Amino acid sequence: MKSLKVAPFGSWKSPITADLIVAESLGLGAVIYEGEDIYWLEARPTEGGRNVLMKRTLDGQVTEMTPQPFNVRTRVHEYGGGAFLIVQGTLYFINFSDQRLYQKLPNQDPTPLTPEGTYRYADLILDPLRHRLICVGEDHSQGEKEPENTLVSIDLNSGKINTLVSGCDFYSSPRLSPDGTQLTWISWNHPNLPWDGSQLWLATVQADGSLDQVRLIAGGTNESICEPKWSPDGQLYFSSDRRGWWNLYRYTQKGAIDPLFPLNAEFSYPHWVFGLSNYSFISESHVICSFNQDGQWYLASLDTQQKQLSVIETHYTNISSLDANGHKIVLIGGCPTEPTAIVQLNLKTGETTVLKQSHTLNIDSGYLSTPEMVSFPTENGLTAYAWYYPPKNKDYKPPKGELPPLLVKSHGGPTACASPSFNLRLQYWTSRGFGYLDVNYGGSTGFGREYRQRLDGKWGLVDVDDCINGAKYLVEHGLVDGDRLAISGGSAGGYTTLAALTFRDTFKAGASYYGISDLEALAKDTHKFESRYLERLIGKYPEEKEIYQQRSPIHFTEQLTCPVIFFQGLEDKVVPPSQACQMVEILKKKGLPVAYVPFAGEQHGFRRSETIKRALEAEFYFYSQIFGFEPADNIEPVEIINGG
């Protein structure tokens, strides 16, 4: 038996390097069938984060559909999604650099359908009877005013754009009935976001393409509607959280709302982006769906006539982007110890085929940490949840009596959900000797509307409490070193990180990725989609300006007594770089160890391989200096001001 090397936690040598992660990494998304062909998007860090549309034919041949320099990505709502459509081999897509809509006929180069300008498009569908596209439009021609969101049609012969629906602040999910006579869509208005409250509409489509008999059929200010879809026989389905959980419903011909299978589980999730798919029809009366229960995803078959749900056994714990073609289904599946992959399942034969992996690495399981779901007590007698990944490296053991440092992850959103799927960046930490706690604090998705609403009016309080109580839970159970606790997060998770470091003294270091330090600045200077988000999370502005100030770390830096490293994209329109710069300057003057790592060309969320590598290694190097261990790798140092 091989003897293990004895080395302090954090100093273990790991084959999971930053170079390996970015060299072999792909983002996978938006997988769909078009006939027997399968399409998906690949986000390639090695190409500056370019989104490339891929096609796989029945014989297994894979083709790149969008050549350089095209980048399939829309900026509607800034977060995008729903950026392409395939119909009988013809591709329609939005190109990121100019936001124009392009058409690509088979074996031809892409040509623009829309003119240059300030218009953006997303969530495309085809109206074949009228030879037009229908989609969400976002008009930025009004300068400093909010952009106008509408539903528009685009004539495929002339390129003429007509407004079909307007008047609400936001629109999504236009879906045309199989016979082309009915159009459904979702809308919502400030201050709601779509997971707070949205409305489902239905209209008759006239012969000339105009809409008539527009009526509201579901939703409201306190009910969230997601994913309207038409069954092959022309019935309208959708997801609603009207009973506290996103469940599936059917709109009957008599105008009733028919629940298909009430369950305390989430059959959808917050629609930050367009084009998400959690269910698909394999016949008129059978749906393949996925649902989240206690933070883990499951695949299931739903008989919509008998109203029976049957779980389909897979080893995937995170399931998204689900589509069906008869007895075949395709999805993006993740689990803790295998790379996330595009997977095809044959429901007749039971055969599972991996079509594409996000990584092509073959990593020994001896370096991979598997998570444990932990539930722990938090404030007000409530319970919160997290996934804990212990340190794991088959070559090392720690000196006797030493406990590992802990990195607490506060996810973004803040409505996101920490799911137990393969994450090489996470394993980078655990294979070097860190414990890693991925927290589903109050406000997270996957635990029902009531859990999600714990954060209403309490952002910066509930999330911070839960991250701290999760760390304390591990310390009390003797699993991690209470003197070496760090917290890290991006965007909203960056705010939670900064609030925890400023207003509490549990953590000894932290990392903010494009995090929010000044809530007032965010309320005044962010894009339309989130411009009123803080009204629900904190309160109305400026009426409740005092609360904004009280919860903004930038105003209480005298309470901050531990080192922090900041990472920031210089083209970030969601959280402007000025927030990080102000925080850094204050900490410099205060004499605290602080580091600032800006990235030119990056926006909100890092996409370039060199950025991802630098940020990961810089954060690890920063903690090595603060917690006093020697990294096994030769990492480029980061300048730590006041680092001694």
PDB file of C-alpha atoms in Angstrom, residues 125 167 222 306 309 340 346 411 421 469 530-531:
ATOM      1  CA  ILE A 125     -39.844  31.447 -32.799  1.00  0.00           C
ATOM      2  CA  GLY A 167     -47.102  48.285 -22.647  1.00  0.00           C
ATOM      3  CA  ASN A 222     -47.540  37.136  -6.484  1.00  0.00           C
ATOM      4  CA  GLN A 306     -53.542   9.641 -15.583  1.00  0.00           C
ATOM      5  CA  LEU A 309     -45.242  10.815 -12.191  1.00  0.00           C
ATOM      6  CA  THR A 340     -21.103  17.946 -17.057  1.00  0.00           C
ATOM      7  CA  ASN A 346     -33.273   6.261 -25.430  1.00  0.00           C
ATOM      8  CA  HIS A 411     -23.712  31.918  -4.855  1.00  0.00           C
ATOM      9  CA  SER A 421     -22.528  18.775 -10.081  1.00  0.00           C
ATOM     10  CA  ASN A 469     -24.054  29.496  10.534  1.00  0.00           C
ATOM     11  CA  GLU A 530     -32.581  44.496 -12.250  1.00  0.00           C
ATOM     12  CA  SER A 531     -33.195  48.211 -11.762  1.00  0.00           C
TER      13      SER A 531
END
